[in-house]
XYZ file of C-alpha atoms in Angstrom:
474
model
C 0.000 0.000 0.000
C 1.139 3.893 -0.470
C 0.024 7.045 0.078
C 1.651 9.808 -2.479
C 2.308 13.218 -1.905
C 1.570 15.836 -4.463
C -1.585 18.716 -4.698
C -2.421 18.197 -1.111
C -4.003 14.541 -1.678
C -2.839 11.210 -0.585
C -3.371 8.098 -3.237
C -3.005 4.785 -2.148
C -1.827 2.085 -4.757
C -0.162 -1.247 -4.310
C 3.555 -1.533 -3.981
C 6.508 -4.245 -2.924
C 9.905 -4.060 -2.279
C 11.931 -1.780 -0.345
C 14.380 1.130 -0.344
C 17.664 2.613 1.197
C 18.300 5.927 3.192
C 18.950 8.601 0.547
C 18.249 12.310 -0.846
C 14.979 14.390 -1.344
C 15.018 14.113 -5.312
C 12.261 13.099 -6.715
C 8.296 12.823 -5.445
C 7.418 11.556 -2.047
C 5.116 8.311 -0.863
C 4.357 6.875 1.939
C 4.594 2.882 1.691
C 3.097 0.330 4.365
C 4.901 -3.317 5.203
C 3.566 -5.413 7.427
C 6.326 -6.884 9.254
C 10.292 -5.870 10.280
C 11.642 -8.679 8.408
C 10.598 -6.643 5.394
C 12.804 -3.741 5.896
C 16.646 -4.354 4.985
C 18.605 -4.786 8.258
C 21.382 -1.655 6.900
C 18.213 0.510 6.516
C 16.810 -0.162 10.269
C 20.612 0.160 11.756
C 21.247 3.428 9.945
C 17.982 5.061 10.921
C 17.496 3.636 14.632
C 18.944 5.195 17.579
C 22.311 3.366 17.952
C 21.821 3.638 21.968
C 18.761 2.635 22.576
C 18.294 -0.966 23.316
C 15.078 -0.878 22.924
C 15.189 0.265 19.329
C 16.947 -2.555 17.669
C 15.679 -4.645 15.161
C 15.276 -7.792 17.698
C 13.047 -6.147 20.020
C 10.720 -5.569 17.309
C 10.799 -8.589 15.520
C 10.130 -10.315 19.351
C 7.270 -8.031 19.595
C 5.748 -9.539 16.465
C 6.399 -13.045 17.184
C 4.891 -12.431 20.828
C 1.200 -11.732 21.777
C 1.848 -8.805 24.273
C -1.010 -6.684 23.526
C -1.394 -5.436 19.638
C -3.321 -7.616 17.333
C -1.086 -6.064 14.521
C 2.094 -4.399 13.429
C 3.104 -2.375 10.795
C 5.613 -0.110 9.740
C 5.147 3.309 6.997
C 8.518 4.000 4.972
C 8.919 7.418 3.854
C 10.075 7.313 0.206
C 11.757 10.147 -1.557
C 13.355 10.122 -5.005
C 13.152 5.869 -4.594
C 15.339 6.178 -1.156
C 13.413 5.767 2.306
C 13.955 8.747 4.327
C 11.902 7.940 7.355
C 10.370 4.655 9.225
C 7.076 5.493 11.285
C 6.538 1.652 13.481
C 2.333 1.098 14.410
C 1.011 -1.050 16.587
C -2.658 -1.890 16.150
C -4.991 -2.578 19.286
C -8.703 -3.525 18.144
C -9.852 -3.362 21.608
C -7.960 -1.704 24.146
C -9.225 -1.660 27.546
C -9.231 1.832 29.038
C -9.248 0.428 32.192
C -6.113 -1.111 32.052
C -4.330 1.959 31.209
C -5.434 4.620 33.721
C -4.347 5.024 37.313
C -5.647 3.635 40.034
C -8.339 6.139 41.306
C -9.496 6.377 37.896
C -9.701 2.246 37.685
C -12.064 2.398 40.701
C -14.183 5.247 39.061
C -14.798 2.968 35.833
C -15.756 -0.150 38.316
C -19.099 -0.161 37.622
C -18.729 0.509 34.169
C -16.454 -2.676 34.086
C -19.207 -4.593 35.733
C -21.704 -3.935 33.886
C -21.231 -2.806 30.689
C -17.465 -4.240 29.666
C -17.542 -3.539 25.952
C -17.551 0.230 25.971
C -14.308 0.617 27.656
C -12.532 -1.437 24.946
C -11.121 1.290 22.593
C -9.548 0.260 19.089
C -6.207 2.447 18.904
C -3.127 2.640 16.356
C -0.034 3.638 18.436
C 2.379 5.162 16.936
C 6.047 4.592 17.318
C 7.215 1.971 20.238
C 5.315 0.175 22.366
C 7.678 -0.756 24.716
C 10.182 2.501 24.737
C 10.549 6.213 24.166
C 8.749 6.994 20.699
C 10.955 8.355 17.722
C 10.435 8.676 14.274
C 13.171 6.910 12.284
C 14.575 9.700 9.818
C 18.564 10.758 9.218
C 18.064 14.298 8.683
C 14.883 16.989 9.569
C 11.388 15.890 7.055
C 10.600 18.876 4.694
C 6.662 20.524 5.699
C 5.294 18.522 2.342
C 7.088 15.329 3.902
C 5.836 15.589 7.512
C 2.789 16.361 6.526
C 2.317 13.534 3.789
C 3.357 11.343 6.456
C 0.875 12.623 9.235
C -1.876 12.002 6.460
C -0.819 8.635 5.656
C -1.125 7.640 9.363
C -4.574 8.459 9.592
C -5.440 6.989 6.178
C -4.417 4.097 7.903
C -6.055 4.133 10.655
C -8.743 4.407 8.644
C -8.498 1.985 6.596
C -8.019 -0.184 9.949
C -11.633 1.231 10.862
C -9.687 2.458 14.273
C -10.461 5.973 15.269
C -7.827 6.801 18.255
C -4.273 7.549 17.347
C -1.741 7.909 19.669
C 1.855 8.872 19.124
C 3.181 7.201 22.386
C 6.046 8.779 24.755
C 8.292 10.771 22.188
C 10.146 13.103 23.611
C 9.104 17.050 23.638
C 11.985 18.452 21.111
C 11.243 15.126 19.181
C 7.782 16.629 18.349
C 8.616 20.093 18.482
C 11.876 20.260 16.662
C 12.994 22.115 14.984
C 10.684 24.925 17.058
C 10.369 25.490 21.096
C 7.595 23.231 23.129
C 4.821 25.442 23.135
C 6.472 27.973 20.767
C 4.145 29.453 17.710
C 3.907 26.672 15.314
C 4.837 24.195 17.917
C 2.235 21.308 18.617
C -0.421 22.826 21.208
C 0.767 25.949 20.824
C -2.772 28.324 20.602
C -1.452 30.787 17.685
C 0.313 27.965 15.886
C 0.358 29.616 11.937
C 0.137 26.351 10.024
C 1.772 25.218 7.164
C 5.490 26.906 6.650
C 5.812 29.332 3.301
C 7.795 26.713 1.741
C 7.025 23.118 1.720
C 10.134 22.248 1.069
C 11.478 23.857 4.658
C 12.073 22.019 7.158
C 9.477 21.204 10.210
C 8.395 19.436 13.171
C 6.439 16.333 13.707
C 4.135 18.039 15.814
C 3.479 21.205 13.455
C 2.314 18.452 10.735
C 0.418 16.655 13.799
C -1.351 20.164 15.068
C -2.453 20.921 11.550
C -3.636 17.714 11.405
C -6.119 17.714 14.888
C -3.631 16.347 16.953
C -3.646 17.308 20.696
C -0.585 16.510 23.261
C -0.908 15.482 26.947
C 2.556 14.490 28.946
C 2.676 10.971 29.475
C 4.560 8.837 32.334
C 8.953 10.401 32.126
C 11.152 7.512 31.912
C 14.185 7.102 34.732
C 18.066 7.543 33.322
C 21.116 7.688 35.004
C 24.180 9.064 33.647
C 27.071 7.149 34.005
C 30.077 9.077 34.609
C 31.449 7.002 36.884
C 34.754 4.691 36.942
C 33.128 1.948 39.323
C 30.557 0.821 40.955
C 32.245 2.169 44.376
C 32.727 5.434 43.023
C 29.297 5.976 41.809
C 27.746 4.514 45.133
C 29.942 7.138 46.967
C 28.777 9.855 44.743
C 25.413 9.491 45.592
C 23.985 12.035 48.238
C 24.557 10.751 51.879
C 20.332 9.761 52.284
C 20.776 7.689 49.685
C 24.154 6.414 49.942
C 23.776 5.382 53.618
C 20.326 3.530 52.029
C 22.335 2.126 49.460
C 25.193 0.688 51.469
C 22.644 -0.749 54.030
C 20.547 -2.282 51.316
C 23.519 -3.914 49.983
C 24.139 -5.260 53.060
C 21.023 -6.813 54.056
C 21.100 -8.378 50.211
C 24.255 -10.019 51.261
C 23.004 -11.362 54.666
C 19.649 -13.340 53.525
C 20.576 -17.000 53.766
C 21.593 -18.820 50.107
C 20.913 -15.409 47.723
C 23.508 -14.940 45.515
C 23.072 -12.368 42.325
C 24.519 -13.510 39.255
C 24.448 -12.443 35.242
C 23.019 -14.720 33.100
C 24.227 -14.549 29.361
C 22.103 -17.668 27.901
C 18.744 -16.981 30.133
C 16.022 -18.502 27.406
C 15.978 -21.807 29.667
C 15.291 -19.216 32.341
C 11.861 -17.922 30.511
C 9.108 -20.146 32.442
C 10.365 -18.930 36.022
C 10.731 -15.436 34.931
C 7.275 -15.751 33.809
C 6.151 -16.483 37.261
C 8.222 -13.648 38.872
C 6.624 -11.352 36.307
C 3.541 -12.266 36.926
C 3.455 -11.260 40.448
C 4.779 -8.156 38.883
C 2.361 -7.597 36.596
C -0.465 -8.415 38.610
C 0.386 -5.601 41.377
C 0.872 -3.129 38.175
C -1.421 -0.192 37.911
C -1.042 0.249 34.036
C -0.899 -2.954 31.515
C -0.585 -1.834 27.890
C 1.738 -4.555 27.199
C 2.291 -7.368 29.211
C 5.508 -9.592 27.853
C 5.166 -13.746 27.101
C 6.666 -16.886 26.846
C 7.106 -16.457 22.558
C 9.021 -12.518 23.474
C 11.113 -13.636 25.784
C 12.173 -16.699 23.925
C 12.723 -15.157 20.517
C 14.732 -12.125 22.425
C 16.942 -14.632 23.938
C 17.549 -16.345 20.982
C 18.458 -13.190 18.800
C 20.307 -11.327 20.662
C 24.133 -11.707 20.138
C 27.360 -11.211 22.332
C 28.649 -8.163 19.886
C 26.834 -5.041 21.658
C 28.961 -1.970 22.284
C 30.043 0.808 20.059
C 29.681 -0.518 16.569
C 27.777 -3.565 17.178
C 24.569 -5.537 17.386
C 22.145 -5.695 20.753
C 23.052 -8.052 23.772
C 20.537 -9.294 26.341
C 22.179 -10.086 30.146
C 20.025 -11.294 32.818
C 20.992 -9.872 36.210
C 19.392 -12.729 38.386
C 18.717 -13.347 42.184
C 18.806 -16.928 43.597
C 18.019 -18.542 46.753
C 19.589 -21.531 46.740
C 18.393 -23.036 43.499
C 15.296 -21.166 43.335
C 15.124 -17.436 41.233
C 13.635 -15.613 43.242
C 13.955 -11.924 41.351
C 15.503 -11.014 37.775
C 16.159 -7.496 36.052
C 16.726 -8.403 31.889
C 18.938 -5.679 30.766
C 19.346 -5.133 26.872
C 22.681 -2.781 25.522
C 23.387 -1.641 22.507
C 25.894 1.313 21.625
C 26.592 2.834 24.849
C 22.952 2.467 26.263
C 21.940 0.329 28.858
C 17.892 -0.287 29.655
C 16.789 -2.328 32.348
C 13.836 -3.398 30.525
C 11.833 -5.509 32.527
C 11.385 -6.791 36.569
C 10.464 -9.960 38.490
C 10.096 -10.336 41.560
C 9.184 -13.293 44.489
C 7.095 -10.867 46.872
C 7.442 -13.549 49.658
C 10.961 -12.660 49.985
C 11.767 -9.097 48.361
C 11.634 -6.670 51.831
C 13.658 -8.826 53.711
C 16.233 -9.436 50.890
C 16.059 -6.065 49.335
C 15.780 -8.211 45.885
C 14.587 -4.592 43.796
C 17.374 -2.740 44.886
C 19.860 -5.935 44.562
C 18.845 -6.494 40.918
C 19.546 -2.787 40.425
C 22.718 -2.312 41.717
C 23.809 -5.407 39.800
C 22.489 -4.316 36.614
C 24.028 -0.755 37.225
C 27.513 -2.477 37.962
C 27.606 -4.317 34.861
C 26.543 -1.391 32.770
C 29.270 0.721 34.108
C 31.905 -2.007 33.902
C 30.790 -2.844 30.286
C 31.661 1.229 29.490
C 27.759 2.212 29.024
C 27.047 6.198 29.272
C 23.748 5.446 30.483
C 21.133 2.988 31.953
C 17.254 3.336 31.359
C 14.261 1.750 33.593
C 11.029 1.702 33.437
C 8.137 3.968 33.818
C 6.999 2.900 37.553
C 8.611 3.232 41.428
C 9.768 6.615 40.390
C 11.157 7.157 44.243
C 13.695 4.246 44.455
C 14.724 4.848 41.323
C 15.525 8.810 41.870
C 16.977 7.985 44.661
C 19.646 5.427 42.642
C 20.467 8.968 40.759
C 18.084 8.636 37.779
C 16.619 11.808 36.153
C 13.205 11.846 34.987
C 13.356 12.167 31.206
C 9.877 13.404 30.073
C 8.034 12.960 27.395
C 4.578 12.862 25.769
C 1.297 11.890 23.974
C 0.322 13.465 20.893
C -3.758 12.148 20.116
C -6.579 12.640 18.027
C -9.741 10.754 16.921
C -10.844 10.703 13.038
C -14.419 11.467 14.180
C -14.752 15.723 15.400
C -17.020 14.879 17.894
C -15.099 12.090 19.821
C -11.974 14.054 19.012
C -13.458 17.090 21.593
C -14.225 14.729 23.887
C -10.893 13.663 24.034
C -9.138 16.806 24.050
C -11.734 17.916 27.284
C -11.863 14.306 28.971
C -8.237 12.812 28.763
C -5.663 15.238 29.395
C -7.071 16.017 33.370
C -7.383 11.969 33.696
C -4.001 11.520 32.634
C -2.747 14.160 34.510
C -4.229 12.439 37.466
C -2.564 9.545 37.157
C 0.859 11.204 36.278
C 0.680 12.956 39.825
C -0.210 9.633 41.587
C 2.600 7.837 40.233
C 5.252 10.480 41.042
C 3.570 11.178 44.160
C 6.910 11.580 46.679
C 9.253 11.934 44.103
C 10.226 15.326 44.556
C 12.039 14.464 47.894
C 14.682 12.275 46.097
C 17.684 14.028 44.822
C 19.431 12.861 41.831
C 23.147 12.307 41.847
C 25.323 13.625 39.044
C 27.617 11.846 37.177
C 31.125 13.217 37.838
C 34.782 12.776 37.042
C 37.461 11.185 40.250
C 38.166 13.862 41.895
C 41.980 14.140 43.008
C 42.533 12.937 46.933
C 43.738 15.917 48.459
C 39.730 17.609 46.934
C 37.230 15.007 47.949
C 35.221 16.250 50.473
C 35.229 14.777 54.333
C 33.472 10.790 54.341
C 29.920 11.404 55.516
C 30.271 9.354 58.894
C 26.694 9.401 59.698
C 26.042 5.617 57.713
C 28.085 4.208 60.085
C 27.129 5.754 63.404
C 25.770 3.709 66.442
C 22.090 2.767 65.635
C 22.131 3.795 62.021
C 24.008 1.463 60.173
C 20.969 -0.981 58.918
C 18.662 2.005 58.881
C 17.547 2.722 55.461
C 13.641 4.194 54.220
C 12.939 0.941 51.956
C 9.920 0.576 49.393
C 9.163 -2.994 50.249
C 7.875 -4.014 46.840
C 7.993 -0.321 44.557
C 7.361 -2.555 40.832
């Protein structure tokens, strides 16, 4: 299928085959493939952010193979002059339940409607970008106005097509939409006196001027957690931290090392693993107060299988699996993905039975950050939830947002006036408290004679095993 550009229309025709990252000669189509195996491996590498683990080919090709959520995927190419130019990854839900996806005080508020009337909070919705990580749109260099907004237009002839009227472009960052203008900036997405279309199409613009012209709407979504590591060891960043947390850190550590038979290890092959990392995720996912996506046994396996042992600067993705054990038994897991010099800690498990006394969420976390720093990573990723903990580990809150609209005017209003204050609710639930933790800067070894005095107050009579501890924060 493609959409073509030209006169202000989009025609769609049949097509096959694919292209490679090139120039802007030529006319401009849009071109839908059903499936990442279509798309040559040199064109996803060249056009995918190099450190984002999340963002390689394998995570999307164990998406497909899985059933985490979406019924469908699909991908638009941006084609100009015969070259792609830009990838544009969908995910297509044909019933999404809204319930699922809200906090918690709005769950309770559509109880009844879950009770009685189930169907009407099932929502088909095309999401836009990735499902599981920060949203980009694959491109090598700014899209002209005619190109952004060709491609805006092919997304909801899609969706169309797809008879789903909700489109979401899912957790891309602010300058991602509003580049090359300021958030909220005239002509930015959201902005009230945005102009429109640029003089020239052929001038460079934002996603989100080509999403505001076309009805779009933006509400900030759930940040994601990164720390920067600028640190030569795991000691070094530990003492970095500021002395609340680094007294919490130390005694956390401790009380890991003093449960009876736990050990932490990293796992390289971990796809035997799969069926009791199922179970820990499962007690996970079941004390979760958002489920878009909930992994399986078919992700897991085909990530284990595909990823390789030739991550770093250069290279392909590698998959570790930073593992607690009690004796024989797992008992809490963190699987961490690399590629380039990113680090994500993509997803937890956890044996609630044990995790408060044995400190497994902050074991699993220290571990993973440890092997990221000692594999030369710049900086480690986790996930949208337990925002406290994982400030105070030094993580920054990296923000980011939802850009919506529905086909139909009338359900598109009620969007725009229903969702945003609902969202917004359960944004300041979930980083309820996390203003209190401090983050801790990355920073160079400073010479001996400079460091500042120890902080003697982790190891003072009556304080040494006293930490503030989230029993079970995931």
């Amino acid at each position: 299928m493609r959409y073509e550009g030209g006169g202000g229309s989009v025609r769609r025709t049949k097509t096959g085959g694919s292209g490679r990252p090139g120039g802007r000669g030529g006319g401009a189509l849009v071109e839908v493939v059903r499936g990442v195996d279509a798309l040559p491996d040199g064109l996803w590498r060249q056009l995918a952010p190099r450190d984002d683990p999340m963002w390689t080919r394998d995570v999307f090709a164990a998406m497909e193979k899985g059933r985490i959520g979406p019924e469908g995927y699909a991908y638009l190419l941006l084609r100009r002059g015969g070259n792609v130019v830009a990838v544009l990854p969908l995910c297509l839900f044909r019933g999404l339940r809204l319930d699922d996806v809200v906090g918690p005080r709005e769950r309770r508020t559509l109880a009844p409607v879950r009770r009685w009337a189930p169907w009407l909070l099932r929502v088909p919705m095309l999401f836009c970008g990735n499902l599981l990580g920060q949203g980009h749109l694959l491109c090598a260099e700014p899209l002209s106005g005619e190109d952004a907004r060709l491609l805006v237009r092919a997304v909801k002839g899609f969706a169309r097509r797809e008879r789903i009227g909700t489109i979401v472009f899912k957790d891309f960052a602010p300058d991602a939409l509003d580049a090359p203008g300021a958030p909220n900036a005239p002509g930015a997405l959201g902005a009230p006196d945005a102009p429109g279309a640029p003089d020239s199409p052929d001038e460079p613009t934002s996603l989100g001027e080509a999403l505001a012209d076309a009805g779009f709407f933006t509400v900030r979504s759930l940040p994601d957690t990164e720390l920067t590591l600028g640190y030569g060891s795991f000691e070094e960043y530990v003492a970095a931290l500021p002395a609340k947390p680094r007294r919490n850190a130390r005694s956390k550590l401790r009380k890991s090392a003093a449960t009876p038979g736990l050990r932490t290890e990293t796992v390289a092959d971990w796809g035997p693993l799969v069926p009791a990392m199922l179970d820990l995720y499962g007690q996970v996912m079941a004390r979760a107060d958002q489920t878009l996506d909930v992994l399986d046994a078919d992700f897991l396996t085909a990530l284990a299988a595909s990823t390789t042992a030739t991550a770093g600067p250069g290279g392909g993705q590698e998959s570790r699996l930073v593992a607690c054990f009690q004796d024989d038994r797992m008992v809490a897991f963190l699987l961490c993905l690399f590629a380039g010099g990113g680090a994500v800690g993509a997803r937890i498990g956890l044996d609630y039975e044990l995790a408060h006394e044995a400190r497994l969420y902050h074991a699993v976390h220290y571990a993973a950050i440890r092997l990221a720093l000692e594999r030369g990573c710049r900086h480690i990723r986790f996930a949208q939830t337990a925002y406290v903990p994982k400030l105070e580990l030094g993580c920054a809150l990296v923000e980011q947002t939802y850009a919506l609209t529905h086909l139909r005017p009338i359900r598109r209003a009620l969007l725009r006036r229903l969702l945003p204050p609902a969202l917004a609710g359960a944004r300041a639930d979930a980083l309820a408290g996390a203003h209190e933790a401090r983050p801790a800067p990355p920073r160079e070894p400073a010479p001996e004679a400079a460091r500042a005095p120890r902080d003697t107050r982790a190891t003072r009579p009556g304080r040494e095993d006293e930490d503030e501890d989230i029993a079970c924060p995931e």
